PDB file of C-alpha atoms and ligand atoms in Angstrom:
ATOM      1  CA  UNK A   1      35.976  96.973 101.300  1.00 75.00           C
ATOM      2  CA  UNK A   2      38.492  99.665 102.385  1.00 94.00           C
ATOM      3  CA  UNK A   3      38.908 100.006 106.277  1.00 97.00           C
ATOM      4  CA  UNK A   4      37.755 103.504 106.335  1.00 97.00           C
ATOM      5  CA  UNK A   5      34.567 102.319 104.577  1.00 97.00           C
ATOM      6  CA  UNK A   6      34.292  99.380 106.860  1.00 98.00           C
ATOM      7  CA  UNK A   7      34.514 101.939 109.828  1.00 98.00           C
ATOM      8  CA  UNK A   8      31.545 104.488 108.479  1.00 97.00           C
ATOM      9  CA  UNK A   9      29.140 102.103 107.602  1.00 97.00           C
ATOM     10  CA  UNK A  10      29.411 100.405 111.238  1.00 97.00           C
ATOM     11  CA  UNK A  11      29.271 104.078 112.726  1.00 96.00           C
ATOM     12  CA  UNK A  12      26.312 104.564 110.994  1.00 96.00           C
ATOM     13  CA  UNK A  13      24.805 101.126 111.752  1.00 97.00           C
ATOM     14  CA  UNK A  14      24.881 101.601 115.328  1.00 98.00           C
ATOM     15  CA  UNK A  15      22.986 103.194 117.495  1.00 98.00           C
ATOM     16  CA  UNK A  16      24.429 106.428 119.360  1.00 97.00           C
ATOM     17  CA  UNK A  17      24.672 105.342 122.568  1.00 97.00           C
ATOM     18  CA  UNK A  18      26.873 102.628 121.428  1.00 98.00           C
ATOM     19  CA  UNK A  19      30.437 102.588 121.083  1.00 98.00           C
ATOM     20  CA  UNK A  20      32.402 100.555 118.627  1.00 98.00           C
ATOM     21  CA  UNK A  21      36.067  99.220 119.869  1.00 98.00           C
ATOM     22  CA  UNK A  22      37.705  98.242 116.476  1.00 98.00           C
ATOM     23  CA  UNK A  23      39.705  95.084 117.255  1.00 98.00           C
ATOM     24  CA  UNK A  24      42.951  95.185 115.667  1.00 98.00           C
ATOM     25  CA  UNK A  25      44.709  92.184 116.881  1.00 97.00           C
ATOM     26  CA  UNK A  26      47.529  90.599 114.589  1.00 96.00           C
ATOM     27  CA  UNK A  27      47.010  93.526 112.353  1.00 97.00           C
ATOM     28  CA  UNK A  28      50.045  95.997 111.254  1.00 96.00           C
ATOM     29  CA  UNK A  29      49.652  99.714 112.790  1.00 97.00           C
ATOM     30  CA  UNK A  30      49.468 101.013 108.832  1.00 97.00           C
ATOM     31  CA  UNK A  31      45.968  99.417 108.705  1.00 97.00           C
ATOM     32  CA  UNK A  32      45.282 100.701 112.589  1.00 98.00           C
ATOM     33  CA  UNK A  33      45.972 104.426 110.559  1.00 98.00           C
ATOM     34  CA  UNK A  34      43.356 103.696 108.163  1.00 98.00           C
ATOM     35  CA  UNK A  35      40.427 103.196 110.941  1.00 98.00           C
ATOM     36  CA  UNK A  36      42.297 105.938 112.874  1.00 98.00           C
ATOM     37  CA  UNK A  37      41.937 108.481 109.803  1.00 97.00           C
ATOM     38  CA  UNK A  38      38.279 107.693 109.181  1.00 97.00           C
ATOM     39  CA  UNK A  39      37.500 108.697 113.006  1.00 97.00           C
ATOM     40  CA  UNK A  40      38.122 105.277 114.618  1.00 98.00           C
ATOM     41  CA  UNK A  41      39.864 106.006 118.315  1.00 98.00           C
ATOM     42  CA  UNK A  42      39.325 103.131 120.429  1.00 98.00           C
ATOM     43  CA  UNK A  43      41.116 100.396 119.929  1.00 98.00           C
ATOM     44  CA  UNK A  44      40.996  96.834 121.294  1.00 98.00           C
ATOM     45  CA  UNK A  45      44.062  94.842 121.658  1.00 98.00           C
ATOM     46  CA  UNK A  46      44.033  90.670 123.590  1.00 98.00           C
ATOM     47  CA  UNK A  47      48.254  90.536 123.865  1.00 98.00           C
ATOM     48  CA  UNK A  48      49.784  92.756 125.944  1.00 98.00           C
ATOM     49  CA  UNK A  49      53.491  92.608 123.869  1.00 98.00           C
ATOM     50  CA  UNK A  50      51.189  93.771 120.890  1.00 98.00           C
ATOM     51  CA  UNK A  51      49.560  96.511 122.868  1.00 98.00           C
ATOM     52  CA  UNK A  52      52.541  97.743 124.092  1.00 98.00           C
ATOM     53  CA  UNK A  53      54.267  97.862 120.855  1.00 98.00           C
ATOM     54  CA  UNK A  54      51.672  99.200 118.767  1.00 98.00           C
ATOM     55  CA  UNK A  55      50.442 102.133 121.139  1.00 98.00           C
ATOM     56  CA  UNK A  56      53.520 104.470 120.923  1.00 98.00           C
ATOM     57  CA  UNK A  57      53.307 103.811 117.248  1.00 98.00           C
ATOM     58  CA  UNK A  58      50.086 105.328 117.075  1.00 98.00           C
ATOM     59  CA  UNK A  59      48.029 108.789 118.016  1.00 98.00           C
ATOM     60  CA  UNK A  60      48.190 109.509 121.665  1.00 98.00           C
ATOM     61  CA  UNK A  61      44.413 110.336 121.605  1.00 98.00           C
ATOM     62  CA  UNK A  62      44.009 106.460 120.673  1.00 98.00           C
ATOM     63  CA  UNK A  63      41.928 104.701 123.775  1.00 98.00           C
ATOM     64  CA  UNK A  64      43.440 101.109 124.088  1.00 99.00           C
ATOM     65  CA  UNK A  65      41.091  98.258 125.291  1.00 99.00           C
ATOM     66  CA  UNK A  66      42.931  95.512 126.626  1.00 98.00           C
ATOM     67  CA  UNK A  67      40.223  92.710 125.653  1.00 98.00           C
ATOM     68  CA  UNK A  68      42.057  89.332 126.411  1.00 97.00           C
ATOM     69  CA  UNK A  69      43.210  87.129 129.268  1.00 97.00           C
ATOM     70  CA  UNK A  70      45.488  89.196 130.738  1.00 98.00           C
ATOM     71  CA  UNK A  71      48.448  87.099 132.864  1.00 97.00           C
ATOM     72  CA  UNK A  72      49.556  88.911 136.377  1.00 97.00           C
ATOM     73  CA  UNK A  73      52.822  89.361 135.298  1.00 98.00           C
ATOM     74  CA  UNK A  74      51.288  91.408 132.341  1.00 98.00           C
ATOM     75  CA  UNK A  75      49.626  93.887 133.924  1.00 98.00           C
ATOM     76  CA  UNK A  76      52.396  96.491 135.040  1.00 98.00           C
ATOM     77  CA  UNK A  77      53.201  96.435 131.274  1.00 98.00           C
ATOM     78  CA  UNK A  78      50.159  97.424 129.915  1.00 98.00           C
ATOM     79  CA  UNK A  79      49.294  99.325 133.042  1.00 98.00           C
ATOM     80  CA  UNK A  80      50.454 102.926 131.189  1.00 98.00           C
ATOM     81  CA  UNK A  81      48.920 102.445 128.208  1.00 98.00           C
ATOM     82  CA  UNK A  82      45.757 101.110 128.532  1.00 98.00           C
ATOM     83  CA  UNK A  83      42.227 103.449 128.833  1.00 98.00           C
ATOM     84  CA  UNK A  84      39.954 100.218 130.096  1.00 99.00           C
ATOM     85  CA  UNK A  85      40.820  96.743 130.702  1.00 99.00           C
ATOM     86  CA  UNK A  86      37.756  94.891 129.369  1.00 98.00           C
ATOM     87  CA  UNK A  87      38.656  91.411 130.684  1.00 98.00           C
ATOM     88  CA  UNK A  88      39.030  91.108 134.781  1.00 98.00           C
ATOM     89  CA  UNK A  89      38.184  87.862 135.173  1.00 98.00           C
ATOM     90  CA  UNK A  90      38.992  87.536 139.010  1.00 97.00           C
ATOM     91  CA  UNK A  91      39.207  88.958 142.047  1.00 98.00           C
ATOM     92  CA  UNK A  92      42.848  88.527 142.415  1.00 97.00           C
ATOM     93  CA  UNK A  93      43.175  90.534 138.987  1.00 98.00           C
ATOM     94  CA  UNK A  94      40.953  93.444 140.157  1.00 98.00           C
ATOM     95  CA  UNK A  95      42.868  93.994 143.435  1.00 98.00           C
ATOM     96  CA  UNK A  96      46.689  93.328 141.229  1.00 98.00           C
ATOM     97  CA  UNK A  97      45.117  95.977 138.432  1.00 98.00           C
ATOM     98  CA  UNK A  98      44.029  98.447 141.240  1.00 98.00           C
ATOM     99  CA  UNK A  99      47.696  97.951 143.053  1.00 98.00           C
ATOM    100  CA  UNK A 100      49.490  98.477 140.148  1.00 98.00           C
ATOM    101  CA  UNK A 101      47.028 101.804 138.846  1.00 98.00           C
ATOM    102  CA  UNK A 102      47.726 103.143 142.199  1.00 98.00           C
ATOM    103  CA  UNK A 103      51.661 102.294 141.614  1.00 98.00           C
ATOM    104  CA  UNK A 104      51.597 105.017 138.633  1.00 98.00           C
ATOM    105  CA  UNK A 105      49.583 107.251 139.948  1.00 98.00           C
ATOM    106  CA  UNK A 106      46.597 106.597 137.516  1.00 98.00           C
ATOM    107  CA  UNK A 107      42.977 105.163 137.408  1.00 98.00           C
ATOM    108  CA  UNK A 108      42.039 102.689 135.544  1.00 98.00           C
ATOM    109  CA  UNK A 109      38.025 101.893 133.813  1.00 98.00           C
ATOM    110  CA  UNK A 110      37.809  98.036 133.774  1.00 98.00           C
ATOM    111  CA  UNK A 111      34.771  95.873 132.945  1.00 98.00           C
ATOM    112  CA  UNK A 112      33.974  92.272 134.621  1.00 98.00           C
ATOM    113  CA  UNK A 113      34.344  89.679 132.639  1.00 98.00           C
ATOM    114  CA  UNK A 114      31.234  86.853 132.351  1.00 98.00           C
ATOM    115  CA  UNK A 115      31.805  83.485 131.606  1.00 97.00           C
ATOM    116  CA  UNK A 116      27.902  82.283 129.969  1.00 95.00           C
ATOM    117  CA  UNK A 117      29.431  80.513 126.743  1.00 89.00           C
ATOM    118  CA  UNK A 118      29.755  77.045 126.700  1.00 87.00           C
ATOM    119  CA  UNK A 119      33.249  76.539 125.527  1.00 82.00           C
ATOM    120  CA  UNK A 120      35.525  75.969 128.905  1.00 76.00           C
ATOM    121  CA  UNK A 121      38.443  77.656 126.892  1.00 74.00           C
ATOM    122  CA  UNK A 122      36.417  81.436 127.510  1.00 75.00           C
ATOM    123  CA  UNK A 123      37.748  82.796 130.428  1.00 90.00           C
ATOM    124  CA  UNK A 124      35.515  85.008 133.309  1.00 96.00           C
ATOM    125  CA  UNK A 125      33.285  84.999 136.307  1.00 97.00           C
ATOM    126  CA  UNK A 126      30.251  82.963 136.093  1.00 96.00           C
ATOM    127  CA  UNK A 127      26.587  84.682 136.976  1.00 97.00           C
ATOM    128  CA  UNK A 128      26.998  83.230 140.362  1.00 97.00           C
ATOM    129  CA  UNK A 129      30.583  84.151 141.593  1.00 97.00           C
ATOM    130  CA  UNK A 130      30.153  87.685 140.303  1.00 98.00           C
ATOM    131  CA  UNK A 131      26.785  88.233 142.209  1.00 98.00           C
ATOM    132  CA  UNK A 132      28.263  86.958 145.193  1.00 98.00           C
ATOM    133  CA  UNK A 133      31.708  88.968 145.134  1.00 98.00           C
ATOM    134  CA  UNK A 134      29.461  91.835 144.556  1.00 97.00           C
ATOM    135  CA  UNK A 135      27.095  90.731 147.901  1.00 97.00           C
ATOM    136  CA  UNK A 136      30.265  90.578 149.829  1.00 97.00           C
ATOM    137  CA  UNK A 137      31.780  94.003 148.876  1.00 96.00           C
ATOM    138  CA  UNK A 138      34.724  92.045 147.033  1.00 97.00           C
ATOM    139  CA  UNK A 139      34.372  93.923 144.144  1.00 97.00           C
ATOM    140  CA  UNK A 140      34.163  98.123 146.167  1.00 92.00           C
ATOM    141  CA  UNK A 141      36.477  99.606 147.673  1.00 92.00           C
ATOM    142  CA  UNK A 142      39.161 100.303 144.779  1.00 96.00           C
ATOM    143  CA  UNK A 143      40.582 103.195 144.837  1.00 97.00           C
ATOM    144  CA  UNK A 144      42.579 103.199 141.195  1.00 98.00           C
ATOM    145  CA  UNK A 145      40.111 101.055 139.408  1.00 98.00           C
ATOM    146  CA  UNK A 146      36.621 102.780 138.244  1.00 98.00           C
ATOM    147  CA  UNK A 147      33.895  99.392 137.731  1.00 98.00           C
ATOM    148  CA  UNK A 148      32.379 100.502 134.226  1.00 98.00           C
ATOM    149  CA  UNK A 149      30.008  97.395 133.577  1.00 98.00           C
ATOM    150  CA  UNK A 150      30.770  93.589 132.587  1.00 98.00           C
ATOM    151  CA  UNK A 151      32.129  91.914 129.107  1.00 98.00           C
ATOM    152  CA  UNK A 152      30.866  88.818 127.547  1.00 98.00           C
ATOM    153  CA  UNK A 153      30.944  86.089 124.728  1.00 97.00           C
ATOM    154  CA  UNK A 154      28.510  84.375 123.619  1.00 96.00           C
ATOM    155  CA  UNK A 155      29.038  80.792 122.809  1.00 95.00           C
ATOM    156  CA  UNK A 156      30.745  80.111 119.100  1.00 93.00           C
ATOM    157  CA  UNK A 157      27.623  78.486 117.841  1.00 94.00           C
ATOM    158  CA  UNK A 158      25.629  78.641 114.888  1.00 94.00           C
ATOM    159  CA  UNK A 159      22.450  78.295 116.681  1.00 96.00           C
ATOM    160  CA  UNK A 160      21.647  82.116 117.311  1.00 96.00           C
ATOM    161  CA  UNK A 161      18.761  81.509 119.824  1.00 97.00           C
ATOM    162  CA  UNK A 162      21.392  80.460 122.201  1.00 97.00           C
ATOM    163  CA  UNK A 163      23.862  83.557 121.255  1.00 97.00           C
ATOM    164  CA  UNK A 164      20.314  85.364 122.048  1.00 98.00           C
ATOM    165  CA  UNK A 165      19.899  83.655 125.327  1.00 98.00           C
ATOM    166  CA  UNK A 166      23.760  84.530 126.759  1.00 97.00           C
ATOM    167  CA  UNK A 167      23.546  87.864 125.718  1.00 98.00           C
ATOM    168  CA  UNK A 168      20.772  88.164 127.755  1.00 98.00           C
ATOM    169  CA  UNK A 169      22.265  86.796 130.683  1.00 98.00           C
ATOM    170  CA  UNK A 170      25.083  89.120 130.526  1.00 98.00           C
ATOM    171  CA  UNK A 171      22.612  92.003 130.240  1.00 98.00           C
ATOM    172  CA  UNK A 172      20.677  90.459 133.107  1.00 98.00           C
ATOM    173  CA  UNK A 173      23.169  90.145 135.325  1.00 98.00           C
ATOM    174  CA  UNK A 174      24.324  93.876 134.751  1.00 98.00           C
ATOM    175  CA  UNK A 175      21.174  95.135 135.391  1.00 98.00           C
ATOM    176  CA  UNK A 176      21.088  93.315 138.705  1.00 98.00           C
ATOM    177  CA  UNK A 177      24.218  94.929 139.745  1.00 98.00           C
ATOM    178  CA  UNK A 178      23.566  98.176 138.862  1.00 98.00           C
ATOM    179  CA  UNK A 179      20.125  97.971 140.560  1.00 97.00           C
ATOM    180  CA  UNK A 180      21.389  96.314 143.447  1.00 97.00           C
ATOM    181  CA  UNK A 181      24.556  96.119 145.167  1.00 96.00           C
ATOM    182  CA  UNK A 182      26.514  98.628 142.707  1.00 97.00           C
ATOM    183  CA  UNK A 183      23.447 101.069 142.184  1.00 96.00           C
ATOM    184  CA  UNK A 184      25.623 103.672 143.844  1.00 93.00           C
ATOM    185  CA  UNK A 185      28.529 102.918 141.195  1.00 95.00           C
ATOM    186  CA  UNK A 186      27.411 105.750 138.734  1.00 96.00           C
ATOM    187  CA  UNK A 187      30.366 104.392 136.139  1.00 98.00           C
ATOM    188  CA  UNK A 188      28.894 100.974 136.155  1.00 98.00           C
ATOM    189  CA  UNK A 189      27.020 102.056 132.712  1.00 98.00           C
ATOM    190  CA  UNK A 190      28.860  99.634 130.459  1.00 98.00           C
ATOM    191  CA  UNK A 191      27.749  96.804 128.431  1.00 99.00           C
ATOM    192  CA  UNK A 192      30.168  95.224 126.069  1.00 98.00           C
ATOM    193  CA  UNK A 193      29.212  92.248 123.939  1.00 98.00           C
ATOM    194  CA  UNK A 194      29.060  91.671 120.038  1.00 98.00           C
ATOM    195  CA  UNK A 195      31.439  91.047 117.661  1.00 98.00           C
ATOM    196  CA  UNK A 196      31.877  90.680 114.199  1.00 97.00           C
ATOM    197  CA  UNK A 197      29.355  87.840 114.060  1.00 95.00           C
ATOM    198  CA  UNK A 198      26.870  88.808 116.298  1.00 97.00           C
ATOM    199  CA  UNK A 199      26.853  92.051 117.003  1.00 98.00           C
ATOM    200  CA  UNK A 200      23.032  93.076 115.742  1.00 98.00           C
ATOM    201  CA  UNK A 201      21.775  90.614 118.208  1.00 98.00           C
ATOM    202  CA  UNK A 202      23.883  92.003 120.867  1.00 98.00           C
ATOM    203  CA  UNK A 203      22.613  95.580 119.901  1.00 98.00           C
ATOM    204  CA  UNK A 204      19.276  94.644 120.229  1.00 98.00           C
ATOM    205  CA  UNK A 205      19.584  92.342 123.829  1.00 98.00           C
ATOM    206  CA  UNK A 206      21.282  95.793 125.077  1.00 98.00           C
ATOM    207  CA  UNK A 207      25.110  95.903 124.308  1.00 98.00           C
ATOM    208  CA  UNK A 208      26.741  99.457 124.828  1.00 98.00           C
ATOM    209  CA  UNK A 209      30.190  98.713 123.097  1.00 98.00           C
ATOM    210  CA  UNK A 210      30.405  96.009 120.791  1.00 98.00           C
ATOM    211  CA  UNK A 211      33.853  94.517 119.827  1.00 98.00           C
ATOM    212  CA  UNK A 212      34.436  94.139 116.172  1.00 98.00           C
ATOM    213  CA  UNK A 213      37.321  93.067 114.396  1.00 98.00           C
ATOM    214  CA  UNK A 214      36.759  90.825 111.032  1.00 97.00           C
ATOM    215  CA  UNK A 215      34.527  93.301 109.498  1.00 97.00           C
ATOM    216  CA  UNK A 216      36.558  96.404 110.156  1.00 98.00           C
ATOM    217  CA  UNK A 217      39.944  94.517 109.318  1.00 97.00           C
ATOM    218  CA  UNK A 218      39.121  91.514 107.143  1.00 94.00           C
ATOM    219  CA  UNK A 219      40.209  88.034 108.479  1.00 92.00           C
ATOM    220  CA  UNK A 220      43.359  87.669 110.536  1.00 88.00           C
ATOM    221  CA  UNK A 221      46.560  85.619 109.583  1.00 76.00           C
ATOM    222  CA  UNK A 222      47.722  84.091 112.324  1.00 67.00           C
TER     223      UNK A 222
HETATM  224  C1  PLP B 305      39.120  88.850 118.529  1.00 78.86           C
HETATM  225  C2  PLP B 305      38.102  89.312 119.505  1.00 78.86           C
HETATM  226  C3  PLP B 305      36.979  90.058 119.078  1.00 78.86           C
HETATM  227  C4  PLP B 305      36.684  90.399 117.629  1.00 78.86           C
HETATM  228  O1  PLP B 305      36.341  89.275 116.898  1.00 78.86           O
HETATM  229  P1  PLP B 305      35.817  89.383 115.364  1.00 78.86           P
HETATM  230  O2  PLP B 305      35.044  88.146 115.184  1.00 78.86           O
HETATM  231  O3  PLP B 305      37.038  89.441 114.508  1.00 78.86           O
HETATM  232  O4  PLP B 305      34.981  90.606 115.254  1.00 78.86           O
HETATM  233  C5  PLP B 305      36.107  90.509 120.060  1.00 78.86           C
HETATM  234  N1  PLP B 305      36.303  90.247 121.379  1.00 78.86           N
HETATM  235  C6  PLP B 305      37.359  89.538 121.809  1.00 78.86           C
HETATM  236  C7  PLP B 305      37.504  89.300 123.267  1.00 78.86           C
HETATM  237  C8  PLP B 305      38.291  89.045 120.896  1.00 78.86           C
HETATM  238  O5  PLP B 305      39.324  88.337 121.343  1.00 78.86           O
END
């Protein structure tokens, strides 16, 4: 199906309060256009070379989500092109984002990322380390970085109780930060899980942005 087809149907799938990042990885900015033209503006990119090449090619209105591991020495690169960097997956990455945000003058929305998949490859904090940074005020006090909510994937599994069961967690332990330690954080809203496979299930355990790439773009050659 056309992109721009691809794009309305999933816009009219999901619910309003949840926003769709079109994952565009490995795919040329022509087909980026297409989404673009049928109302598509946030965009979710996991290299930073391919952010950073594709985002002057494209509408400055475009939001760029930086959704992959992200390497230190990456992150002044990105650092003036990106509108949220989905994938802070430690403490030593929050504080380098924030220094380098405050280096350009800019504030940055990042989410936390959640290791609950069972593959060791997935990067992120697990439940515990992210509950106890946020008990010891590890994760406040940023000045350039705004805390919009955590990230997750579920495990690559066929068995979709489990993909039930992690989204859950994720949602879980986002609701225990925003009722607890960060429940004066009013831009911790943000919930992003689902992608192309899951993303219905994700909807339903309480995803606010789902990540979708194969069924906007087709499959990826890598
Ligand atoms: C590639 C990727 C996606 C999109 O995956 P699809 O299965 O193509 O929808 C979502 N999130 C992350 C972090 C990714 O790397």
């Amino acid at each position: 199906m056309p992109i721009g087809e691809n794009i309305a149907k999933l816009h009219g799938a999901l619910p309003p309060h949840v926003r769709l990042v079109a994952v565009s990885k490995f795919h040329p900015v022509e087909r980026l256009m297409e989404a673009y033209e049928a109302g598509q503006r946030i965009f979710g990119e996991n290299r930073a070379q391919e952010l950073v090449a594709k985002a002057p090619q494209m509408p400055a209105d475009v939001q760029w989500h930086f959704i992959g591991k992200l390497q230190t020495n990456k992150v002044r690169m990105i650092m003036p092109h990106v509108a949220m960097i989905e994938s802070i997956d430690s403490l030593k990455l929050l504080a380098l984002v924030d220094k380098e945000a405050a280096r350009i003058g800019r504030t940055v929305d990042v989410l936390l990322q959640l290791h609950v998949a069972q593959e060791e490859t997935k990067s992120g904090f697990t439940v515990d380390e992210l509950l106890e940074a946020a008990k010891a005020g590890q994760l406040q006090g940023f000045e350039h970085v705004r805390l919009c909510g955590v990230m997750g994937m579920a495990s690559l599994t066929d068995d979709m109780r489990q993909v039930r069961r992690e989204f859950a967690l994720i949602k879980n332990t986002f609701d225990a930060l925003r009722t607890g330690v960060l429940a004066g954080c009013e831009s911790f809203a943000q919930v992003s899980m689902g992608m192309s496979d899951d993303w219905p299930i994700a909807v339903e355990e309480g995803s606010t942005m789902v990540r979708v790439g194969t069924d906007i773009f087709g499959a990826r050659e890598y």
